[in-house]
Amino acid sequence: MDAIAPSVVPAVTTEADGDTLTVKLRGDFTLANSRAAERALLDLPVGSAKRIALDLADVHDADSSGAWLIHRTRAQTEYGGRYVWMCNPSPELKFLLDEIERHIPNPENRPPRPYMTVRALISIGETMVMIGRDAVALLSILGVFGLRLATAFTAWRRLRLVAVLANFDRTCRGAVPIVMLMSFLIGLILAQQGGFYLQAFGADLFVVDLAGVLILREIGVLLAAILVAGRSGSAFTAEIGSMRMREEVDALNVMGMDPVEVLVVPRLIALILALPVLTFLSDIAALVGAALVSWAYLGITPDLFLQRLNEAVTPVEALVGLAKAPVMALIIGLVACNEGLKVGGSAESLGRHVTSAVVKSIFLVILVDGVFAVFLAGIGI
């Protein structure tokens, strides 16, 4: 049996010929000798030579690690402004060097950045295109939702009542504590601030009018909608987005089921039913908070508060707030579910769309509340 040849430690020698420097590599450039090869190639004594030849005739054995060190040495030397070429490699070493060269990524040819004004116009255009696509997607989901409600009279099983009740329990009963607590605190603050300024005019009692109208028409439904957008809207986006990441939505398509009918419609129905209930509870909690502050801070007793509230506020004020709730719930559900269906395959995409769902929902809720205010003022309500 032939004895295994001992490994030759890599070494480097140089020969100068005018402006050309020949660098001779010898030894075994393998993983076992990688440290010695690294030291030998670390600082080549190239001096002022402009042309460098790497002579590989005496490289007896090499693997991918050694070939990579040789390739890196050539690249670093060329980066210094010198012309470098390799000569006399063995067929095996030449194959390794060619493979390494083939797998080096090419530098990106980035186009020059446009001026700031052009970039701003491009950003505006892209935003408008995105808004248009979102509007089309929302209308598509709204169309499926309306179709399912219309067919409920003949095929009520397709409404998935179990899913509707489960989502109603999560969006309504689970949100009651936080909605009532926040509304109670807002009622406290509203009555205290209103009473503080009305005292200067001797109109303490009018704080009841202020609190009653604002809470029943605007604050109650708006606060409940914002809390639901942050709580249930984000949950809807995260749930549907996670199903998109795990390809469960694609599985529904493969099974011949409509993802919008299975995932979106029950959530929309539950949210439309839940938000009016939460709005009513929000109104009650806020009025209780306002009554307590009026009693403690302004000396308006609870019976006087209720009497004045009955004179200042009509049932129309409460109905206006409750009438806004289903519309706001529909908007929150549509935006949240649409963002969930847009989630890609990464956690970063999920987080981005959850954030986008909350921001868009709150913005549209406030916008719709303003539209309601202008419209109702225009018709005298």
mmCIF file of C-alpha atoms in Angstrom:
data_model
loop_
_atom_site.group_PDB
_atom_site.id
_atom_site.type_symbol
_atom_site.label_atom_id
_atom_site.label_comp_id
_atom_site.label_asym_id
_atom_site.label_seq_id
_atom_site.Cartn_x
_atom_site.Cartn_y
_atom_site.Cartn_z
ATOM 1 C CA MET A 1 0.000 0.000 0.000
ATOM 2 C CA ASP A 2 1.383 3.420 -0.947
ATOM 3 C CA ALA A 3 2.071 5.795 1.921
ATOM 4 C CA ILE A 4 0.100 9.005 2.036
ATOM 5 C CA ALA A 5 2.312 11.940 0.964
ATOM 6 C CA PRO A 6 2.889 14.475 3.737
ATOM 7 C CA SER A 7 1.203 17.854 3.399
ATOM 8 C CA VAL A 8 3.389 20.686 2.051
ATOM 9 C CA VAL A 9 3.025 23.958 3.940
ATOM 10 C CA PRO A 10 1.994 26.794 1.612
ATOM 11 C CA ALA A 11 4.668 29.378 0.823
ATOM 12 C CA VAL A 12 5.147 32.307 -1.543
ATOM 13 C CA THR A 13 8.261 33.490 -3.441
ATOM 14 C CA THR A 14 8.579 36.433 -5.818
ATOM 15 C CA GLU A 15 10.697 37.231 -8.894
ATOM 16 C CA ALA A 16 10.794 40.722 -10.368
ATOM 17 C CA ASP A 17 11.307 41.420 -14.081
ATOM 18 C CA GLY A 18 10.969 45.120 -14.819
ATOM 19 C CA ASP A 19 7.461 46.278 -13.955
ATOM 20 C CA THR A 20 6.246 42.660 -13.841
ATOM 21 C CA LEU A 21 6.326 40.658 -10.626
ATOM 22 C CA THR A 22 5.935 36.894 -10.683
ATOM 23 C CA VAL A 23 4.464 35.496 -7.471
ATOM 24 C CA LYS A 24 5.060 31.757 -7.193
ATOM 25 C CA LEU A 25 2.740 29.805 -4.903
ATOM 26 C CA ARG A 26 3.783 26.361 -3.746
ATOM 27 C CA GLY A 27 2.457 23.825 -1.306
ATOM 28 C CA ASP A 28 -0.947 22.377 -0.502
ATOM 29 C CA PHE A 29 -3.690 25.015 -0.330
ATOM 30 C CA THR A 30 -6.202 22.927 1.595
ATOM 31 C CA LEU A 31 -8.442 23.434 4.585
ATOM 32 C CA ALA A 32 -5.868 21.768 6.863
ATOM 33 C CA ASN A 33 -3.296 24.374 5.815
ATOM 34 C CA SER A 34 -5.702 27.303 5.689
ATOM 35 C CA ARG A 35 -3.974 29.287 8.446
ATOM 36 C CA ALA A 36 -0.553 28.895 6.856
ATOM 37 C CA ALA A 37 -1.997 29.821 3.442
ATOM 38 C CA GLU A 38 -3.712 32.855 4.981
ATOM 39 C CA ARG A 39 -0.412 34.047 6.480
ATOM 40 C CA ALA A 40 1.472 33.436 3.236
ATOM 41 C CA LEU A 41 -1.017 35.396 1.109
ATOM 42 C CA LEU A 42 -1.855 38.110 3.611
ATOM 43 C CA ASP A 43 0.778 40.654 2.626
ATOM 44 C CA LEU A 44 2.280 40.002 -0.784
ATOM 45 C CA PRO A 45 5.492 41.990 -1.336
ATOM 46 C CA VAL A 46 4.241 43.540 -4.577
ATOM 47 C CA GLY A 47 6.088 46.826 -4.125
ATOM 48 C CA SER A 48 5.530 49.205 -7.032
ATOM 49 C CA ALA A 49 4.899 46.510 -9.625
ATOM 50 C CA LYS A 50 1.962 47.220 -11.921
ATOM 51 C CA ARG A 51 1.725 43.747 -13.506
ATOM 52 C CA ILE A 52 1.577 40.677 -11.322
ATOM 53 C CA ALA A 53 1.555 37.042 -12.408
ATOM 54 C CA LEU A 54 0.367 34.402 -9.976
ATOM 55 C CA ASP A 55 2.262 31.219 -10.893
ATOM 56 C CA LEU A 56 0.302 28.201 -9.658
ATOM 57 C CA ALA A 57 2.487 25.483 -11.186
ATOM 58 C CA ASP A 58 3.819 24.349 -7.786
ATOM 59 C CA VAL A 59 0.421 24.188 -6.061
ATOM 60 C CA HIS A 60 0.268 20.419 -5.590
ATOM 61 C CA ASP A 61 -3.110 20.096 -3.926
ATOM 62 C CA ALA A 62 -6.013 22.535 -3.422
ATOM 63 C CA ASP A 63 -9.612 22.450 -2.305
ATOM 64 C CA SER A 64 -12.365 25.055 -2.391
ATOM 65 C CA SER A 65 -11.024 26.904 0.662
ATOM 66 C CA GLY A 66 -7.552 27.240 -0.890
ATOM 67 C CA ALA A 67 -8.994 28.246 -4.249
ATOM 68 C CA TRP A 68 -11.060 30.897 -2.493
ATOM 69 C CA LEU A 69 -7.938 32.326 -0.773
ATOM 70 C CA ILE A 70 -6.149 32.523 -4.123
ATOM 71 C CA HIS A 71 -9.152 34.179 -5.767
ATOM 72 C CA ARG A 72 -9.456 36.675 -2.897
ATOM 73 C CA THR A 73 -5.758 37.532 -3.121
ATOM 74 C CA ARG A 74 -6.114 38.263 -6.813
ATOM 75 C CA ALA A 75 -9.191 40.435 -6.223
ATOM 76 C CA GLN A 76 -7.535 42.424 -3.420
ATOM 77 C CA THR A 77 -4.426 43.011 -5.549
ATOM 78 C CA GLU A 78 -6.495 44.161 -8.518
ATOM 79 C CA TYR A 79 -8.399 46.492 -6.216
ATOM 80 C CA GLY A 80 -5.053 48.243 -5.570
ATOM 81 C CA GLY A 81 -4.856 49.251 -9.243
ATOM 82 C CA ARG A 82 -2.632 46.447 -10.585
ATOM 83 C CA TYR A 83 -3.113 44.054 -13.475
ATOM 84 C CA VAL A 84 -3.126 40.462 -12.187
ATOM 85 C CA TRP A 85 -3.372 37.164 -14.016
ATOM 86 C CA MET A 86 -2.969 33.519 -13.030
ATOM 87 C CA CYS A 87 -0.880 31.022 -14.956
ATOM 88 C CA ASN A 88 -0.034 27.313 -14.976
ATOM 89 C CA PRO A 89 -2.864 26.072 -12.728
ATOM 90 C CA SER A 90 -3.619 22.376 -12.634
ATOM 91 C CA PRO A 91 -6.904 21.289 -14.275
ATOM 92 C CA GLU A 92 -8.489 20.649 -10.863
ATOM 93 C CA LEU A 93 -7.437 24.043 -9.491
ATOM 94 C CA LYS A 94 -8.567 25.815 -12.676
ATOM 95 C CA PHE A 95 -12.005 24.190 -12.326
ATOM 96 C CA LEU A 96 -12.318 25.403 -8.717
ATOM 97 C CA LEU A 97 -11.225 28.933 -9.627
ATOM 98 C CA ASP A 98 -13.697 29.071 -12.524
ATOM 99 C CA GLU A 99 -16.532 27.883 -10.268
ATOM 100 C CA ILE A 100 -15.727 30.537 -7.667
ATOM 101 C CA GLU A 101 -15.590 33.230 -10.353
ATOM 102 C CA ARG A 102 -18.953 32.069 -11.718
ATOM 103 C CA HIS A 103 -20.625 32.359 -8.328
ATOM 104 C CA ILE A 104 -19.366 35.853 -7.471
ATOM 105 C CA PRO A 105 -22.419 38.170 -7.678
ATOM 106 C CA ASN A 106 -22.195 40.980 -10.178
ATOM 107 C CA PRO A 107 -22.411 44.534 -8.818
ATOM 108 C CA GLU A 108 -25.847 46.071 -9.047
ATOM 109 C CA ASN A 109 -26.339 48.646 -11.748
ATOM 110 C CA ARG A 110 -28.512 51.057 -9.836
ATOM 111 C CA PRO A 111 -30.073 53.841 -11.849
ATOM 112 C CA PRO A 112 -29.353 57.357 -10.636
ATOM 113 C CA ARG A 113 -31.810 58.658 -8.054
ATOM 114 C CA PRO A 114 -34.197 61.290 -9.388
ATOM 115 C CA TYR A 115 -34.466 64.737 -7.869
ATOM 116 C CA MET A 116 -36.364 65.179 -4.610
ATOM 117 C CA THR A 117 -39.328 66.825 -6.358
ATOM 118 C CA VAL A 118 -39.602 63.935 -8.802
ATOM 119 C CA ARG A 119 -39.365 61.418 -5.964
ATOM 120 C CA ALA A 120 -42.158 63.223 -4.121
ATOM 121 C CA LEU A 121 -44.388 63.131 -7.221
ATOM 122 C CA ILE A 122 -43.609 59.442 -7.734
ATOM 123 C CA SER A 123 -44.489 58.724 -4.106
ATOM 124 C CA ILE A 124 -47.793 60.583 -4.467
ATOM 125 C CA GLY A 125 -48.611 58.652 -7.627
ATOM 126 C CA GLU A 126 -47.800 55.295 -6.037
ATOM 127 C CA THR A 127 -49.939 56.215 -3.029
ATOM 128 C CA MET A 128 -52.885 57.093 -5.252
ATOM 129 C CA VAL A 129 -52.536 53.795 -7.140
ATOM 130 C CA MET A 130 -52.444 51.927 -3.812
ATOM 131 C CA ILE A 131 -55.555 53.776 -2.607
ATOM 132 C CA GLY A 132 -57.348 52.841 -5.829
ATOM 133 C CA ARG A 133 -56.439 49.179 -5.461
ATOM 134 C CA ASP A 134 -57.538 49.180 -1.825
ATOM 135 C CA ALA A 135 -60.854 50.767 -2.797
ATOM 136 C CA VAL A 136 -61.446 48.079 -5.442
ATOM 137 C CA ALA A 137 -60.559 45.327 -2.932
ATOM 138 C CA LEU A 138 -62.890 46.809 -0.299
ATOM 139 C CA LEU A 139 -65.733 47.056 -2.791
ATOM 140 C CA SER A 140 -65.130 43.443 -3.815
ATOM 141 C CA ILE A 141 -65.341 42.235 -0.212
ATOM 142 C CA LEU A 142 -68.390 44.447 0.371
ATOM 143 C CA GLY A 143 -70.067 42.908 -2.678
ATOM 144 C CA VAL A 144 -69.507 39.365 -1.387
ATOM 145 C CA PHE A 145 -70.777 40.440 2.034
ATOM 146 C CA GLY A 146 -73.954 41.910 0.551
ATOM 147 C CA LEU A 147 -74.486 38.815 -1.590
ATOM 148 C CA ARG A 148 -74.199 36.515 1.419
ATOM 149 C CA LEU A 149 -76.681 38.596 3.385
ATOM 150 C CA ALA A 150 -79.087 38.569 0.442
ATOM 151 C CA THR A 151 -78.904 34.781 0.115
ATOM 152 C CA ALA A 152 -79.300 34.257 3.864
ATOM 153 C CA PHE A 153 -83.075 34.155 3.470
ATOM 154 C CA THR A 154 -82.848 31.040 1.288
ATOM 155 C CA ALA A 155 -79.597 29.466 2.540
ATOM 156 C CA TRP A 156 -79.144 30.688 6.097
ATOM 157 C CA ARG A 157 -76.640 27.934 6.897
ATOM 158 C CA ARG A 158 -74.061 29.711 4.737
ATOM 159 C CA LEU A 159 -73.901 32.549 7.281
ATOM 160 C CA ARG A 160 -71.991 30.252 9.679
ATOM 161 C CA LEU A 161 -73.840 31.339 12.811
ATOM 162 C CA VAL A 162 -71.404 29.546 15.116
ATOM 163 C CA ALA A 163 -68.531 31.610 13.716
ATOM 164 C CA VAL A 164 -70.628 34.787 13.973
ATOM 165 C CA LEU A 165 -71.442 34.126 17.651
ATOM 166 C CA ALA A 166 -67.829 33.245 18.471
ATOM 167 C CA ASN A 167 -66.552 36.461 16.900
ATOM 168 C CA PHE A 168 -69.337 38.479 18.545
ATOM 169 C CA ASP A 169 -68.294 37.128 21.936
ATOM 170 C CA ARG A 170 -64.678 38.137 21.345
ATOM 171 C CA THR A 171 -65.384 41.568 19.865
ATOM 172 C CA CYS A 172 -68.224 42.572 22.205
ATOM 173 C CA ARG A 173 -68.022 40.878 25.595
ATOM 174 C CA GLY A 174 -64.246 40.898 25.621
ATOM 175 C CA ALA A 175 -64.099 44.628 24.834
ATOM 176 C CA VAL A 176 -66.668 45.782 27.398
ATOM 177 C CA PRO A 177 -64.225 46.435 30.300
ATOM 178 C CA ILE A 178 -61.731 48.544 28.353
ATOM 179 C CA VAL A 179 -64.434 50.467 26.447
ATOM 180 C CA MET A 180 -66.387 51.333 29.598
ATOM 181 C CA LEU A 181 -63.249 52.258 31.542
ATOM 182 C CA MET A 182 -61.949 54.573 28.820
ATOM 183 C CA SER A 183 -65.386 56.128 28.313
ATOM 184 C CA PHE A 184 -65.778 56.673 32.053
ATOM 185 C CA LEU A 185 -62.437 58.507 32.169
ATOM 186 C CA ILE A 186 -63.282 60.587 29.095
ATOM 187 C CA GLY A 187 -66.599 61.548 30.717
ATOM 188 C CA LEU A 188 -64.724 62.642 33.851
ATOM 189 C CA ILE A 189 -62.292 64.773 31.875
ATOM 190 C CA LEU A 190 -64.967 66.283 29.634
ATOM 191 C CA ALA A 191 -67.172 67.367 32.556
ATOM 192 C CA GLN A 192 -64.244 68.681 34.590
ATOM 193 C CA GLN A 193 -62.842 70.770 31.745
ATOM 194 C CA GLY A 194 -66.251 72.014 30.690
ATOM 195 C CA GLY A 195 -67.206 72.917 34.253
ATOM 196 C CA PHE A 196 -63.871 74.680 34.831
ATOM 197 C CA TYR A 197 -64.505 77.132 31.998
ATOM 198 C CA LEU A 198 -68.281 77.458 32.435
ATOM 199 C CA GLN A 199 -67.839 78.419 36.126
ATOM 200 C CA ALA A 200 -66.302 81.699 35.043
ATOM 201 C CA PHE A 201 -69.598 82.655 33.404
ATOM 202 C CA GLY A 202 -71.834 81.299 36.164
ATOM 203 C CA ALA A 203 -73.177 78.655 33.783
ATOM 204 C CA ASP A 204 -72.229 75.559 35.745
ATOM 205 C CA LEU A 205 -75.452 73.756 34.900
ATOM 206 C CA PHE A 206 -74.766 73.907 31.173
ATOM 207 C CA VAL A 207 -71.998 71.350 31.617
ATOM 208 C CA VAL A 208 -74.795 68.776 31.544
ATOM 209 C CA ASP A 209 -75.850 69.986 28.085
ATOM 210 C CA LEU A 210 -72.256 69.954 26.891
ATOM 211 C CA ALA A 211 -71.489 66.475 28.195
ATOM 212 C CA GLY A 212 -74.813 64.968 27.144
ATOM 213 C CA VAL A 213 -74.760 66.159 23.538
ATOM 214 C CA LEU A 214 -71.067 65.459 22.959
ATOM 215 C CA ILE A 215 -71.116 62.007 24.521
ATOM 216 C CA LEU A 216 -74.298 60.769 22.870
ATOM 217 C CA ARG A 217 -73.659 62.219 19.400
ATOM 218 C CA GLU A 218 -69.885 62.009 19.020
ATOM 219 C CA ILE A 219 -67.643 60.885 21.862
ATOM 220 C CA GLY A 220 -69.330 57.593 22.763
ATOM 221 C CA VAL A 221 -69.458 56.060 19.301
ATOM 222 C CA LEU A 222 -66.112 57.533 18.226
ATOM 223 C CA LEU A 223 -64.255 56.260 21.279
ATOM 224 C CA ALA A 224 -65.827 52.812 20.998
ATOM 225 C CA ALA A 225 -64.970 52.611 17.291
ATOM 226 C CA ILE A 226 -61.341 53.639 17.852
ATOM 227 C CA LEU A 227 -60.902 51.084 20.630
ATOM 228 C CA VAL A 228 -62.510 48.366 18.518
ATOM 229 C CA ALA A 229 -60.250 49.286 15.578
ATOM 230 C CA GLY A 230 -57.178 48.947 17.765
ATOM 231 C CA ARG A 231 -58.363 45.803 19.518
ATOM 232 C CA SER A 232 -60.567 43.718 17.238
ATOM 233 C CA GLY A 233 -59.432 45.181 13.896
ATOM 234 C CA SER A 234 -55.801 44.336 14.557
ATOM 235 C CA ALA A 235 -56.838 40.868 15.755
ATOM 236 C CA PHE A 236 -58.758 40.224 12.518
ATOM 237 C CA THR A 237 -55.750 41.267 10.423
ATOM 238 C CA ALA A 238 -53.361 39.138 12.469
ATOM 239 C CA GLU A 239 -55.619 36.067 12.318
ATOM 240 C CA ILE A 240 -56.238 36.186 8.579
ATOM 241 C CA GLY A 241 -52.625 37.201 7.922
ATOM 242 C CA SER A 242 -51.333 34.223 9.902
ATOM 243 C CA MET A 243 -53.587 31.955 7.858
ATOM 244 C CA ARG A 244 -52.118 33.483 4.706
ATOM 245 C CA MET A 245 -48.594 32.816 5.977
ATOM 246 C CA ARG A 246 -49.429 29.168 6.730
ATOM 247 C CA GLU A 247 -51.183 28.846 3.320
ATOM 248 C CA GLU A 248 -54.488 27.997 4.974
ATOM 249 C CA VAL A 249 -56.288 30.524 2.764
ATOM 250 C CA ASP A 250 -54.883 28.752 -0.301
ATOM 251 C CA ALA A 251 -56.118 25.485 1.175
ATOM 252 C CA LEU A 252 -59.647 26.915 1.336
ATOM 253 C CA ASN A 253 -59.428 27.792 -2.360
ATOM 254 C CA VAL A 254 -58.220 24.290 -3.169
ATOM 255 C CA MET A 255 -61.197 22.828 -1.295
ATOM 256 C CA GLY A 256 -63.551 24.991 -3.354
ATOM 257 C CA MET A 257 -64.503 27.327 -0.493
ATOM 258 C CA ASP A 258 -64.582 31.112 -0.754
ATOM 259 C CA PRO A 259 -62.136 32.609 1.792
ATOM 260 C CA VAL A 260 -64.170 35.819 1.978
ATOM 261 C CA GLU A 261 -67.326 33.875 2.821
ATOM 262 C CA VAL A 262 -65.568 31.687 5.405
ATOM 263 C CA LEU A 263 -63.244 34.213 7.061
ATOM 264 C CA VAL A 264 -64.546 37.719 6.390
ATOM 265 C CA VAL A 265 -68.355 37.601 6.411
ATOM 266 C CA PRO A 266 -68.758 36.151 9.956
ATOM 267 C CA ARG A 267 -66.340 38.733 11.331
ATOM 268 C CA LEU A 268 -68.154 41.609 9.609
ATOM 269 C CA ILE A 269 -71.556 40.502 10.886
ATOM 270 C CA ALA A 270 -70.213 40.079 14.431
ATOM 271 C CA LEU A 271 -68.578 43.515 14.380
ATOM 272 C CA ILE A 272 -71.712 45.209 13.018
ATOM 273 C CA LEU A 273 -73.733 43.689 15.854
ATOM 274 C CA ALA A 274 -71.117 44.362 18.536
ATOM 275 C CA LEU A 275 -70.278 48.040 17.972
ATOM 276 C CA PRO A 276 -73.806 49.429 18.654
ATOM 277 C CA VAL A 277 -73.833 47.504 21.949
ATOM 278 C CA LEU A 278 -70.397 48.853 22.855
ATOM 279 C CA THR A 279 -71.500 52.358 21.854
ATOM 280 C CA PHE A 280 -74.509 52.171 24.177
ATOM 281 C CA LEU A 281 -72.311 50.985 27.065
ATOM 282 C CA SER A 282 -69.755 53.664 26.250
ATOM 283 C CA ASP A 283 -72.450 56.355 26.427
ATOM 284 C CA ILE A 284 -73.646 55.081 29.818
ATOM 285 C CA ALA A 285 -70.123 54.919 31.276
ATOM 286 C CA ALA A 286 -69.209 58.382 30.010
ATOM 287 C CA LEU A 287 -72.417 59.925 31.377
ATOM 288 C CA VAL A 288 -71.821 58.298 34.766
ATOM 289 C CA GLY A 289 -68.319 59.767 34.823
ATOM 290 C CA ALA A 290 -69.638 63.211 33.878
ATOM 291 C CA ALA A 291 -72.334 62.990 36.576
ATOM 292 C CA LEU A 292 -69.793 62.089 39.277
ATOM 293 C CA VAL A 293 -67.500 64.996 38.396
ATOM 294 C CA SER A 294 -70.448 67.387 38.196
ATOM 295 C CA TRP A 295 -71.518 66.311 41.669
ATOM 296 C CA ALA A 296 -68.060 66.437 43.256
ATOM 297 C CA TYR A 297 -66.647 69.453 41.412
ATOM 298 C CA LEU A 298 -69.678 71.624 40.626
ATOM 299 C CA GLY A 299 -72.205 70.547 43.236
ATOM 300 C CA ILE A 300 -74.742 69.328 40.658
ATOM 301 C CA THR A 301 -76.557 66.450 42.369
ATOM 302 C CA PRO A 302 -77.377 63.283 40.398
ATOM 303 C CA ASP A 303 -81.121 63.986 40.360
ATOM 304 C CA LEU A 304 -80.508 67.523 39.067
ATOM 305 C CA PHE A 305 -78.061 66.128 36.501
ATOM 306 C CA LEU A 306 -80.649 63.643 35.219
ATOM 307 C CA GLN A 307 -83.371 66.279 35.144
ATOM 308 C CA ARG A 308 -81.213 68.677 33.146
ATOM 309 C CA LEU A 309 -80.022 65.857 30.868
ATOM 310 C CA ASN A 310 -83.637 64.944 30.113
ATOM 311 C CA GLU A 311 -84.387 68.576 29.169
ATOM 312 C CA ALA A 312 -81.237 69.142 27.101
ATOM 313 C CA VAL A 313 -80.949 65.851 25.243
ATOM 314 C CA THR A 314 -83.587 64.283 23.034
ATOM 315 C CA PRO A 315 -83.726 60.622 21.945
ATOM 316 C CA VAL A 316 -82.529 61.786 18.526
ATOM 317 C CA GLU A 317 -79.082 62.558 19.994
ATOM 318 C CA ALA A 318 -78.665 58.979 21.188
ATOM 319 C CA LEU A 319 -80.051 57.528 17.951
ATOM 320 C CA VAL A 320 -77.601 59.589 15.898
ATOM 321 C CA GLY A 321 -74.668 58.062 17.757
ATOM 322 C CA LEU A 322 -76.074 54.547 17.544
ATOM 323 C CA ALA A 323 -76.803 54.954 13.820
ATOM 324 C CA LYS A 324 -73.136 55.686 13.133
ATOM 325 C CA ALA A 325 -71.970 52.516 14.859
ATOM 326 C CA PRO A 326 -72.860 49.895 12.172
ATOM 327 C CA VAL A 327 -71.288 52.006 9.419
ATOM 328 C CA MET A 328 -68.076 52.450 11.398
ATOM 329 C CA ALA A 329 -68.056 48.745 12.269
ATOM 330 C CA LEU A 330 -68.394 47.831 8.593
ATOM 331 C CA ILE A 331 -65.470 50.098 7.683
ATOM 332 C CA ILE A 332 -63.254 48.700 10.447
ATOM 333 C CA GLY A 333 -64.045 45.113 9.468
ATOM 334 C CA LEU A 334 -63.516 45.683 5.744
ATOM 335 C CA VAL A 335 -60.158 47.394 6.226
ATOM 336 C CA ALA A 336 -58.923 44.859 8.785
ATOM 337 C CA CYS A 337 -59.873 41.803 6.721
ATOM 338 C CA ASN A 338 -58.562 43.319 3.490
ATOM 339 C CA GLU A 339 -55.176 44.011 5.096
ATOM 340 C CA GLY A 340 -55.104 40.462 6.444
ATOM 341 C CA LEU A 341 -55.676 39.031 2.966
ATOM 342 C CA LYS A 342 -52.747 41.133 1.657
ATOM 343 C CA VAL A 343 -50.189 39.652 4.071
ATOM 344 C CA GLY A 344 -47.217 37.941 2.419
ATOM 345 C CA GLY A 345 -45.087 35.110 3.718
ATOM 346 C CA SER A 346 -42.972 36.957 6.294
ATOM 347 C CA ALA A 347 -43.446 38.186 9.837
ATOM 348 C CA GLU A 348 -42.377 41.659 8.691
ATOM 349 C CA SER A 349 -45.278 41.724 6.213
ATOM 350 C CA LEU A 350 -47.697 40.665 8.953
ATOM 351 C CA GLY A 351 -46.551 43.429 11.300
ATOM 352 C CA ARG A 352 -46.700 46.035 8.539
ATOM 353 C CA HIS A 353 -50.254 45.151 7.530
ATOM 354 C CA VAL A 354 -51.497 44.979 11.137
ATOM 355 C CA THR A 355 -50.152 48.496 11.695
ATOM 356 C CA SER A 356 -51.646 49.652 8.399
ATOM 357 C CA ALA A 357 -55.040 48.186 9.312
ATOM 358 C CA VAL A 358 -55.205 50.054 12.630
ATOM 359 C CA VAL A 359 -54.049 53.369 11.141
ATOM 360 C CA LYS A 360 -56.382 53.183 8.137
ATOM 361 C CA SER A 361 -59.348 52.135 10.271
ATOM 362 C CA ILE A 362 -58.940 54.983 12.765
ATOM 363 C CA PHE A 363 -58.443 57.499 9.939
ATOM 364 C CA LEU A 364 -61.554 56.340 8.066
ATOM 365 C CA VAL A 365 -63.622 56.218 11.258
ATOM 366 C CA ILE A 366 -62.804 59.860 12.040
ATOM 367 C CA LEU A 367 -63.378 60.817 8.404
ATOM 368 C CA VAL A 368 -66.791 59.131 8.340
ATOM 369 C CA ASP A 369 -67.721 60.781 11.632
ATOM 370 C CA GLY A 370 -66.938 64.162 10.074
ATOM 371 C CA VAL A 371 -69.049 63.318 7.023
ATOM 372 C CA PHE A 372 -71.925 62.302 9.295
ATOM 373 C CA ALA A 373 -71.588 65.564 11.246
ATOM 374 C CA VAL A 374 -71.720 67.710 8.089
ATOM 375 C CA PHE A 375 -74.588 65.705 6.604
ATOM 376 C CA LEU A 376 -76.712 65.739 9.768
ATOM 377 C CA ALA A 377 -76.098 69.463 10.249
ATOM 378 C CA GLY A 378 -77.162 70.015 6.642
ATOM 379 C CA ILE A 379 -80.510 68.278 7.149
ATOM 380 C CA GLY A 380 -81.075 69.938 10.521
ATOM 381 C CA ILE A 381 -80.594 66.982 12.876
#
